[in-house]
mmCIF file of C-alpha atoms and ligand atoms in Angstrom:
data_model
loop_
_atom_site.group_PDB
_atom_site.id
_atom_site.type_symbol
_atom_site.label_atom_id
_atom_site.label_comp_id
_atom_site.label_asym_id
_atom_site.label_seq_id
_atom_site.Cartn_x
_atom_site.Cartn_y
_atom_site.Cartn_z
ATOM 1 C CA MET A 30 -11.258 -11.499 -15.602
ATOM 2 C CA ILE A 31 -8.526 -11.866 -18.206
ATOM 3 C CA ARG A 32 -8.829 -15.041 -20.236
ATOM 4 C CA ARG A 33 -5.324 -15.144 -21.582
ATOM 5 C CA LEU A 34 -2.537 -12.834 -20.412
ATOM 6 C CA ALA A 35 0.639 -12.541 -22.475
ATOM 7 C CA VAL A 36 3.634 -11.540 -20.335
ATOM 8 C CA LEU A 37 6.512 -10.370 -22.497
ATOM 9 C CA GLY A 38 9.591 -10.479 -20.239
ATOM 10 C CA VAL A 39 8.921 -12.922 -17.399
ATOM 11 C CA GLY A 40 11.228 -11.489 -14.740
ATOM 12 C CA LEU A 41 10.710 -10.062 -11.282
ATOM 13 C CA ILE A 42 8.086 -7.551 -12.446
ATOM 14 C CA GLY A 43 6.202 -9.553 -15.101
ATOM 15 C CA GLY A 44 6.378 -12.769 -13.082
ATOM 16 C CA SER A 45 4.986 -11.007 -10.013
ATOM 17 C CA VAL A 46 2.038 -9.626 -12.010
ATOM 18 C CA ALA A 47 1.244 -13.132 -13.268
ATOM 19 C CA LEU A 48 1.445 -14.607 -9.761
ATOM 20 C CA ALA A 49 -0.628 -11.806 -8.210
ATOM 21 C CA LEU A 50 -3.382 -12.058 -10.840
ATOM 22 C CA LYS A 51 -3.469 -15.831 -10.496
ATOM 23 C CA GLN A 52 -3.714 -15.602 -6.735
ATOM 24 C CA ALA A 53 -6.561 -13.086 -7.076
ATOM 25 C CA GLY A 54 -8.366 -15.344 -9.557
ATOM 26 C CA ALA A 55 -8.225 -12.484 -12.068
ATOM 27 C CA VAL A 56 -6.597 -14.421 -14.911
ATOM 28 C CA ARG A 57 -7.346 -17.824 -16.397
ATOM 29 C CA GLN A 58 -4.168 -18.522 -18.342
ATOM 30 C CA VAL A 59 -0.738 -16.885 -18.637
ATOM 31 C CA ILE A 60 1.524 -17.254 -21.649
ATOM 32 C CA GLY A 61 5.104 -16.066 -21.299
ATOM 33 C CA TYR A 62 7.694 -14.947 -23.798
ATOM 34 C CA GLY A 63 11.278 -13.985 -23.034
ATOM 35 C CA ARG A 64 14.848 -14.157 -24.205
ATOM 36 C CA ASP A 65 16.161 -16.659 -21.724
ATOM 37 C CA ARG A 66 14.838 -20.219 -22.081
ATOM 38 C CA ALA A 67 16.099 -21.417 -18.676
ATOM 39 C CA ASN A 68 14.287 -18.508 -16.996
ATOM 40 C CA LEU A 69 11.062 -19.333 -18.878
ATOM 41 C CA ASP A 70 11.318 -23.016 -17.941
ATOM 42 C CA ALA A 71 11.753 -21.965 -14.297
ATOM 43 C CA ALA A 72 8.697 -19.704 -14.632
ATOM 44 C CA ARG A 73 6.631 -22.603 -15.941
ATOM 45 C CA SER A 74 7.758 -25.019 -13.245
ATOM 46 C CA LEU A 75 6.928 -22.394 -10.589
ATOM 47 C CA GLY A 76 3.423 -21.969 -12.052
ATOM 48 C CA ILE A 77 4.073 -18.351 -13.046
ATOM 49 C CA VAL A 78 3.264 -19.084 -16.688
ATOM 50 C CA ASP A 79 1.183 -21.923 -18.077
ATOM 51 C CA GLU A 80 2.669 -21.848 -21.562
ATOM 52 C CA ILE A 81 5.832 -20.586 -23.216
ATOM 53 C CA ALA A 82 5.658 -18.809 -26.572
ATOM 54 C CA ASP A 83 8.474 -18.917 -29.116
ATOM 55 C CA SER A 84 7.948 -15.336 -30.235
ATOM 56 C CA PRO A 85 6.158 -12.171 -29.112
ATOM 57 C CA GLU A 86 3.835 -12.553 -32.096
ATOM 58 C CA GLN A 87 2.796 -16.020 -30.909
ATOM 59 C CA ALA A 88 2.438 -14.823 -27.305
ATOM 60 C CA VAL A 89 -0.056 -12.055 -28.109
ATOM 61 C CA ALA A 90 -2.142 -14.024 -30.624
ATOM 62 C CA GLY A 91 -5.482 -14.641 -28.896
ATOM 63 C CA ALA A 92 -4.471 -12.777 -25.719
ATOM 64 C CA ASP A 93 -6.969 -10.299 -24.227
ATOM 65 C CA GLY A 94 -4.299 -8.881 -21.883
ATOM 66 C CA VAL A 95 -0.698 -8.012 -22.815
ATOM 67 C CA LEU A 96 1.999 -6.813 -20.408
ATOM 68 C CA LEU A 97 5.377 -5.592 -21.607
ATOM 69 C CA ALA A 98 7.821 -6.224 -18.748
ATOM 70 C CA MET A 99 11.203 -6.358 -20.443
ATOM 71 C CA PRO A 100 13.963 -3.692 -20.212
ATOM 72 C CA VAL A 101 12.682 -0.441 -21.725
ATOM 73 C CA GLY A 102 15.282 -0.508 -24.521
ATOM 74 C CA ALA A 103 13.681 -3.690 -25.892
ATOM 75 C CA MET A 104 10.142 -2.309 -26.028
ATOM 76 C CA ALA A 105 10.321 -0.418 -29.353
ATOM 77 C CA GLU A 106 11.013 -3.548 -31.377
ATOM 78 C CA THR A 107 8.372 -5.454 -29.418
ATOM 79 C CA PHE A 108 5.615 -2.932 -30.223
ATOM 80 C CA VAL A 109 6.468 -3.207 -33.922
ATOM 81 C CA ARG A 110 6.392 -7.005 -33.830
ATOM 82 C CA ILE A 111 3.165 -7.444 -31.867
ATOM 83 C CA ALA A 112 1.116 -4.693 -33.561
ATOM 84 C CA PRO A 113 -0.244 -6.827 -36.444
ATOM 85 C CA HIS A 114 -1.067 -9.738 -34.122
ATOM 86 C CA LEU A 115 -3.019 -8.030 -31.327
ATOM 87 C CA ALA A 116 -6.569 -9.251 -30.794
ATOM 88 C CA ALA A 117 -9.247 -6.590 -31.329
ATOM 89 C CA ASP A 118 -10.194 -6.630 -27.624
ATOM 90 C CA ALA A 119 -6.655 -6.806 -26.221
ATOM 91 C CA LEU A 120 -5.717 -4.533 -23.331
ATOM 92 C CA LEU A 121 -2.101 -3.459 -23.463
ATOM 93 C CA THR A 122 0.081 -2.039 -20.698
ATOM 94 C CA ASP A 123 3.719 -1.968 -19.636
ATOM 95 C CA ALA A 124 5.760 -1.800 -16.451
ATOM 96 C CA GLY A 125 8.713 0.197 -17.759
ATOM 97 C CA SER A 126 10.528 2.547 -15.392
ATOM 98 C CA THR A 127 10.548 5.400 -17.930
ATOM 99 C CA LYS A 128 7.492 6.608 -19.750
ATOM 100 C CA GLN A 129 8.146 9.210 -22.474
ATOM 101 C CA ASP A 130 10.450 6.901 -24.443
ATOM 102 C CA VAL A 131 8.071 3.938 -24.112
ATOM 103 C CA ILE A 132 5.126 6.076 -25.246
ATOM 104 C CA ALA A 133 7.098 7.346 -28.266
ATOM 105 C CA ALA A 134 7.981 3.745 -29.124
ATOM 106 C CA ALA A 135 4.338 2.680 -28.731
ATOM 107 C CA ARG A 136 3.181 5.447 -31.055
ATOM 108 C CA ARG A 137 5.701 4.392 -33.700
ATOM 109 C CA GLY A 138 5.063 0.672 -33.326
ATOM 110 C CA LEU A 139 1.307 0.571 -32.774
ATOM 111 C CA GLY A 140 0.273 3.467 -35.021
ATOM 112 C CA GLU A 141 -3.504 3.867 -34.971
ATOM 113 C CA GLN A 142 -3.860 1.153 -32.340
ATOM 114 C CA VAL A 143 -1.980 3.208 -29.721
ATOM 115 C CA GLY A 144 -5.231 4.036 -27.917
ATOM 116 C CA ARG A 145 -5.386 0.538 -26.503
ATOM 117 C CA PHE A 146 -1.994 0.987 -24.769
ATOM 118 C CA VAL A 147 -2.123 2.420 -21.239
ATOM 119 C CA PRO A 148 1.422 3.095 -19.963
ATOM 120 C CA GLY A 149 2.187 2.085 -16.370
ATOM 121 C CA HIS A 150 4.989 1.924 -13.821
ATOM 122 C CA PRO A 151 4.730 -0.084 -10.595
ATOM 123 C CA ILE A 152 6.670 1.545 -7.766
ATOM 124 C CA ALA A 153 7.699 -1.783 -6.405
ATOM 125 C CA GLY A 154 10.639 -3.934 -7.188
ATOM 126 C CA ALA A 155 13.972 -5.071 -5.897
ATOM 127 C CA GLU A 156 17.604 -5.389 -6.886
ATOM 128 C CA LYS A 157 16.868 -9.042 -7.757
ATOM 129 C CA SER A 158 16.067 -10.171 -11.300
ATOM 130 C CA GLY A 159 14.408 -13.057 -13.082
ATOM 131 C CA ALA A 160 11.352 -15.243 -12.613
ATOM 132 C CA LEU A 161 12.835 -16.865 -9.494
ATOM 133 C CA ALA A 162 12.566 -13.495 -7.722
ATOM 134 C CA ALA A 163 8.842 -13.058 -8.590
ATOM 135 C CA ARG A 164 6.370 -12.802 -5.690
ATOM 136 C CA ALA A 165 2.566 -12.732 -5.607
ATOM 137 C CA ASP A 166 2.595 -9.969 -2.970
ATOM 138 C CA LEU A 167 5.109 -7.633 -4.654
ATOM 139 C CA TYR A 168 2.428 -5.024 -5.438
ATOM 140 C CA ALA A 169 0.354 -5.304 -2.274
ATOM 141 C CA GLY A 170 -0.261 -1.773 -1.011
ATOM 142 C CA ARG A 171 2.233 -0.289 -3.499
ATOM 143 C CA ASN A 172 1.645 2.527 -5.947
ATOM 144 C CA VAL A 173 1.293 1.955 -9.652
ATOM 145 C CA ILE A 174 1.512 5.099 -11.756
ATOM 146 C CA LEU A 175 -0.450 5.274 -14.989
ATOM 147 C CA THR A 176 0.413 7.958 -17.546
ATOM 148 C CA PRO A 177 -2.625 7.720 -19.845
ATOM 149 C CA LEU A 178 -2.552 8.935 -23.436
ATOM 150 C CA PRO A 179 -5.027 11.374 -25.007
ATOM 151 C CA GLU A 180 -5.971 8.484 -27.323
ATOM 152 C CA ASN A 181 -7.016 6.221 -24.401
ATOM 153 C CA ALA A 182 -10.744 5.765 -23.834
ATOM 154 C CA ALA A 183 -11.696 6.208 -20.182
ATOM 155 C CA ALA A 184 -12.920 2.582 -20.099
ATOM 156 C CA THR A 185 -9.534 1.322 -21.331
ATOM 157 C CA VAL A 186 -7.685 3.217 -18.585
ATOM 158 C CA ALA A 187 -10.181 1.914 -16.020
ATOM 159 C CA ALA A 188 -9.683 -1.679 -17.212
ATOM 160 C CA VAL A 189 -5.881 -1.420 -16.906
ATOM 161 C CA ALA A 190 -6.256 0.204 -13.482
ATOM 162 C CA ASP A 191 -8.461 -2.733 -12.448
ATOM 163 C CA LEU A 192 -5.780 -5.158 -13.580
ATOM 164 C CA TRP A 193 -3.184 -3.503 -11.314
ATOM 165 C CA ARG A 194 -5.739 -3.193 -8.513
ATOM 166 C CA ALA A 195 -6.291 -6.947 -8.711
ATOM 167 C CA CYS A 196 -2.534 -7.263 -8.002
ATOM 168 C CA GLY A 197 -3.131 -5.351 -4.754
ATOM 169 C CA ALA A 198 -1.770 -2.009 -5.987
ATOM 170 C CA ARG A 199 -3.006 1.547 -5.453
ATOM 171 C CA LEU A 200 -3.346 3.667 -8.567
ATOM 172 C CA MET A 201 -2.021 7.142 -9.341
ATOM 173 C CA GLU A 202 -2.082 9.117 -12.581
ATOM 174 C CA MET A 203 0.387 11.726 -13.804
ATOM 175 C CA THR A 204 1.823 12.946 -17.085
ATOM 176 C CA ALA A 205 4.709 11.026 -18.590
ATOM 177 C CA ALA A 206 6.944 14.125 -18.529
ATOM 178 C CA GLU A 207 6.335 14.723 -14.834
ATOM 179 C CA HIS A 208 6.860 11.027 -14.110
ATOM 180 C CA ASP A 209 10.240 10.985 -15.857
ATOM 181 C CA ARG A 210 11.372 14.196 -14.148
ATOM 182 C CA VAL A 211 10.469 12.970 -10.670
ATOM 183 C CA PHE A 212 11.934 9.488 -11.107
ATOM 184 C CA ALA A 213 15.173 10.900 -12.496
ATOM 185 C CA ALA A 214 15.610 12.540 -9.072
ATOM 186 C CA VAL A 215 14.342 9.888 -6.673
ATOM 187 C CA SER A 216 15.300 6.677 -8.467
ATOM 188 C CA HIS A 217 17.580 7.047 -11.481
ATOM 189 C CA LEU A 218 20.124 9.378 -9.834
ATOM 190 C CA PRO A 219 20.467 7.236 -6.655
ATOM 191 C CA HIS A 220 21.109 4.171 -8.832
ATOM 192 C CA LEU A 221 23.820 5.994 -10.795
ATOM 193 C CA ALA A 222 25.411 7.237 -7.570
ATOM 194 C CA ALA A 223 25.423 3.718 -6.084
ATOM 195 C CA PHE A 224 26.851 2.105 -9.239
ATOM 196 C CA ALA A 225 29.559 4.811 -9.418
ATOM 197 C CA LEU A 226 30.658 4.474 -5.798
ATOM 198 C CA VAL A 227 30.892 0.681 -5.911
ATOM 199 C CA ASP A 228 32.737 0.792 -9.251
ATOM 200 C CA GLU A 229 35.178 3.374 -7.890
ATOM 201 C CA LEU A 230 36.045 1.281 -4.825
ATOM 202 C CA ALA A 231 36.115 -1.996 -6.768
ATOM 203 C CA SER A 232 38.708 -0.524 -9.150
ATOM 204 C CA ARG A 233 41.212 0.179 -6.366
ATOM 205 C CA PRO A 234 44.105 -2.190 -5.655
ATOM 206 C CA GLN A 235 42.918 -2.516 -2.057
ATOM 207 C CA ALA A 236 39.263 -3.135 -2.974
ATOM 208 C CA GLY A 237 39.186 -6.389 -0.990
ATOM 209 C CA LEU A 238 40.133 -4.611 2.202
ATOM 210 C CA TYR A 239 37.538 -1.859 1.663
ATOM 211 C CA PHE A 240 34.728 -4.332 1.018
ATOM 212 C CA ARG A 241 35.710 -6.477 4.033
ATOM 213 C CA LEU A 242 35.547 -3.505 6.348
ATOM 214 C CA ALA A 243 32.479 -1.782 4.887
ATOM 215 C CA GLY A 244 29.497 -1.732 7.246
ATOM 216 C CA SER A 245 25.802 -0.943 7.215
ATOM 217 C CA GLY A 246 26.141 2.605 5.843
ATOM 218 C CA PHE A 247 27.868 1.240 2.750
ATOM 219 C CA ARG A 248 25.355 -1.627 2.539
ATOM 220 C CA ASP A 249 22.361 0.727 2.650
ATOM 221 C CA PHE A 250 23.803 3.272 0.215
ATOM 222 C CA THR A 251 24.855 0.643 -2.330
ATOM 223 C CA ARG A 252 22.162 -2.074 -2.117
ATOM 224 C CA ILE A 253 20.755 -0.966 -5.465
ATOM 225 C CA ALA A 254 24.149 -1.318 -7.192
ATOM 226 C CA ALA A 255 23.358 -5.055 -7.323
ATOM 227 C CA SER A 256 20.447 -4.277 -9.712
ATOM 228 C CA SER A 257 20.252 -5.477 -13.311
ATOM 229 C CA PRO A 258 22.924 -3.652 -15.389
ATOM 230 C CA GLU A 259 20.933 -4.073 -18.606
ATOM 231 C CA MET A 260 17.757 -2.653 -17.108
ATOM 232 C CA TRP A 261 19.587 0.340 -15.641
ATOM 233 C CA ARG A 262 21.555 1.058 -18.813
ATOM 234 C CA ASP A 263 18.242 1.272 -20.654
ATOM 235 C CA ILE A 264 16.600 3.481 -18.003
ATOM 236 C CA ALA A 265 19.562 5.879 -17.866
ATOM 237 C CA LEU A 266 19.704 6.270 -21.645
ATOM 238 C CA ALA A 267 15.934 6.593 -21.981
ATOM 239 C CA ASN A 268 15.772 9.421 -19.428
ATOM 240 C CA ARG A 269 19.161 10.953 -20.134
ATOM 241 C CA GLU A 270 18.207 14.630 -20.161
ATOM 242 C CA ALA A 271 16.333 14.638 -16.863
ATOM 243 C CA LEU A 272 19.012 12.415 -15.342
ATOM 244 C CA ALA A 273 21.827 14.705 -16.500
ATOM 245 C CA ALA A 274 20.049 17.690 -14.895
ATOM 246 C CA GLU A 275 19.752 15.784 -11.608
ATOM 247 C CA LEU A 276 23.394 14.723 -11.800
ATOM 248 C CA ASP A 277 24.434 18.375 -12.257
ATOM 249 C CA ALA A 278 22.388 19.440 -9.220
ATOM 250 C CA TYR A 279 23.847 16.635 -7.107
ATOM 251 C CA VAL A 280 27.435 17.275 -8.188
ATOM 252 C CA SER A 281 26.981 20.955 -7.377
ATOM 253 C CA ARG A 282 25.682 20.059 -3.867
ATOM 254 C CA LEU A 283 28.647 17.742 -3.343
ATOM 255 C CA SER A 284 31.009 20.402 -4.569
ATOM 256 C CA ARG A 285 29.568 22.934 -2.084
ATOM 257 C CA LEU A 286 30.096 20.391 0.684
ATOM 258 C CA ARG A 287 33.663 19.858 -0.504
ATOM 259 C CA ASP A 288 34.331 23.610 -0.352
ATOM 260 C CA ALA A 289 32.924 23.774 3.182
ATOM 261 C CA LEU A 290 35.032 20.781 4.183
ATOM 262 C CA MET A 291 38.253 22.295 2.890
ATOM 263 C CA ALA A 292 37.437 25.661 4.477
ATOM 264 C CA GLY A 293 36.838 23.940 7.833
ATOM 265 C CA ASP A 294 33.302 25.365 7.671
ATOM 266 C CA GLY A 295 31.562 23.077 10.160
ATOM 267 C CA GLN A 296 28.465 25.304 10.273
ATOM 268 C CA THR A 297 27.669 24.718 6.601
ATOM 269 C CA LEU A 298 28.212 20.995 7.012
ATOM 270 C CA PHE A 299 26.017 20.911 10.119
ATOM 271 C CA ASP A 300 23.247 23.022 8.564
ATOM 272 C CA THR A 301 23.179 20.782 5.495
ATOM 273 C CA PHE A 302 23.162 17.606 7.550
ATOM 274 C CA ILE A 303 20.438 18.837 9.896
ATOM 275 C CA ARG A 304 18.148 19.884 7.026
ATOM 276 C CA ALA A 305 18.683 16.529 5.289
ATOM 277 C CA SER A 306 18.306 14.529 8.496
ATOM 278 C CA LYS A 307 14.974 16.247 9.295
ATOM 279 C CA ALA A 308 13.644 15.745 5.776
ATOM 280 C CA ARG A 309 14.699 12.089 5.781
ATOM 281 C CA GLY A 310 13.219 11.569 9.243
ATOM 282 C CA ASN A 311 9.861 12.942 8.087
ATOM 283 C CA TRP A 312 9.803 10.856 4.924
ATOM 284 C CA ALA A 313 7.605 7.786 4.869
ATOM 285 C CA PRO A 314 8.170 5.588 1.836
ATOM 286 C CA ALA A 315 5.177 4.961 -0.412
ATOM 287 C CA GLY A 316 3.768 1.518 0.341
ATOM 288 C CA THR A 317 4.693 -0.789 3.133
ATOM 289 C CA HIS A 318 8.218 -2.141 2.828
ATOM 290 C CA LEU A 319 11.052 0.220 2.019
ATOM 291 C CA GLU A 320 13.485 -2.612 1.311
ATOM 292 C CA ASN A 321 11.746 -3.498 -1.920
ATOM 293 C CA ASP A 322 11.155 -0.047 -3.326
ATOM 294 C CA GLU A 323 12.640 0.612 -6.738
HETATM 295 P P1 NAD B 9 14.153 -8.772 -14.974
HETATM 296 O O1 NAD B 9 15.541 -8.771 -15.494
HETATM 297 O O2 NAD B 9 13.832 -9.523 -13.725
HETATM 298 O O3 NAD B 9 13.149 -9.304 -16.115
HETATM 299 C C1 NAD B 9 13.175 -8.851 -17.431
HETATM 300 C C2 NAD B 9 12.961 -10.046 -18.338
HETATM 301 O O4 NAD B 9 12.840 -9.582 -19.674
HETATM 302 C C3 NAD B 9 14.107 -11.046 -18.290
HETATM 303 O O5 NAD B 9 13.593 -12.326 -18.013
HETATM 304 C C4 NAD B 9 14.694 -10.984 -19.721
HETATM 305 O O6 NAD B 9 15.150 -12.231 -20.182
HETATM 306 C C5 NAD B 9 13.488 -10.513 -20.511
HETATM 307 N N1 NAD B 9 13.840 -9.860 -21.770
HETATM 308 C C6 NAD B 9 14.934 -9.131 -22.075
HETATM 309 N N2 NAD B 9 14.853 -8.692 -23.356
HETATM 310 C C7 NAD B 9 13.676 -9.155 -23.850
HETATM 311 C C8 NAD B 9 13.023 -9.050 -25.098
HETATM 312 N N3 NAD B 9 13.562 -8.376 -26.115
HETATM 313 N N4 NAD B 9 11.816 -9.675 -25.243
HETATM 314 C C9 NAD B 9 11.253 -10.352 -24.226
HETATM 315 N N5 NAD B 9 11.834 -10.487 -23.016
HETATM 316 C C10 NAD B 9 13.028 -9.895 -22.848
HETATM 317 O O7 NAD B 9 13.734 -7.235 -14.852
HETATM 318 P P2 NAD B 9 12.502 -6.621 -14.043
HETATM 319 O O8 NAD B 9 13.016 -6.095 -12.761
HETATM 320 O O9 NAD B 9 11.374 -7.586 -14.058
HETATM 321 O O10 NAD B 9 12.178 -5.359 -14.954
HETATM 322 C C11 NAD B 9 11.282 -5.454 -16.047
HETATM 323 C C12 NAD B 9 10.766 -4.076 -16.417
HETATM 324 O O11 NAD B 9 10.141 -3.487 -15.274
HETATM 325 C C13 NAD B 9 11.831 -3.082 -16.868
HETATM 326 O O12 NAD B 9 11.308 -2.298 -17.906
HETATM 327 C C14 NAD B 9 12.066 -2.217 -15.644
HETATM 328 O O13 NAD B 9 12.485 -0.914 -16.025
HETATM 329 C C15 NAD B 9 10.710 -2.219 -14.986
HETATM 330 N N6 NAD B 9 10.682 -2.048 -13.531
HETATM 331 C C16 NAD B 9 11.607 -2.658 -12.732
HETATM 332 C C17 NAD B 9 11.547 -2.483 -11.356
HETATM 333 C C18 NAD B 9 12.555 -3.132 -10.429
HETATM 334 O O14 NAD B 9 12.778 -2.646 -9.315
HETATM 335 N N7 NAD B 9 13.195 -4.204 -10.795
HETATM 336 C C19 NAD B 9 10.509 -1.726 -10.797
HETATM 337 C C20 NAD B 9 9.554 -1.142 -11.641
HETATM 338 C C21 NAD B 9 9.654 -1.306 -13.017
#
């Protein structure tokens, strides 16, 4: 049981952790800190947080659980600010979508206290943002990946795993480097591709006509282009090398398809489509509801 949980960044992800832990009876009190006062007021009136802090320092003072759930680009400064104010028994985790950059920031900001920080990433989310989008069941049956540090005691990792388990999640562990490589391919690249396609069409003089006529294929391919621009800017920059490698591989695939198209090479198109269609048909998304996967 957590006595006092500080949620830094009370949006979809942080708000859903607070709601899930409250529903499970695994937290007594939640204190929220964020940048947007109207969002925090909404979080309090919805019962997501019980108190609002004026600063991250104030939020973590006396907290025995701390969750960083703001865009990853804002985490470095937060680690520096909270480090001198953490309680001796405080458990510290994050929900950031990239891990190597967050870990580097934690090492710089927390110094010798880094062992109490267990990095995490819930593979659950949506294209919606803010406390109003938070749901108690967001993590039910979903994977949460922990990328523990050599400095973490086994009991600290187990305590953070228990916290996510209380939210209904299943736990996995991997290295931060492997995490960032895999998510560049299966999450960060698809978001870039969706943002690029929508931006391309929106920039055309006849954009209105295109969007009026677009159907379910366009809807499914581009759903994630409605995601938070700030969050995705931070993720892309944080994982730029792995993402650039995935972009190169994708562009080269597209370019091979273009060559086949121009050569009237239907066999290459068909072979590619059949391989992809089989692989996609065999794929079962992790967790229960595909719609809300990150
Ligand atoms: P969100 O926009 O719903 O919430 C983020 C909140 O952080 C906002 O309320 C914002 O005001 C606040 N914030 C911004 N800068 C801050 C700062 N410096 N200090 C404190 N608060 C600040 O976004 P989200 O979807 O909840 O994402 C939060 C984190 O979770 C991000 O790191 C993201 O990469 C990660 N994540 C998102 C998803 C997803 O699908 N949305 C899934 C897994 C992980």
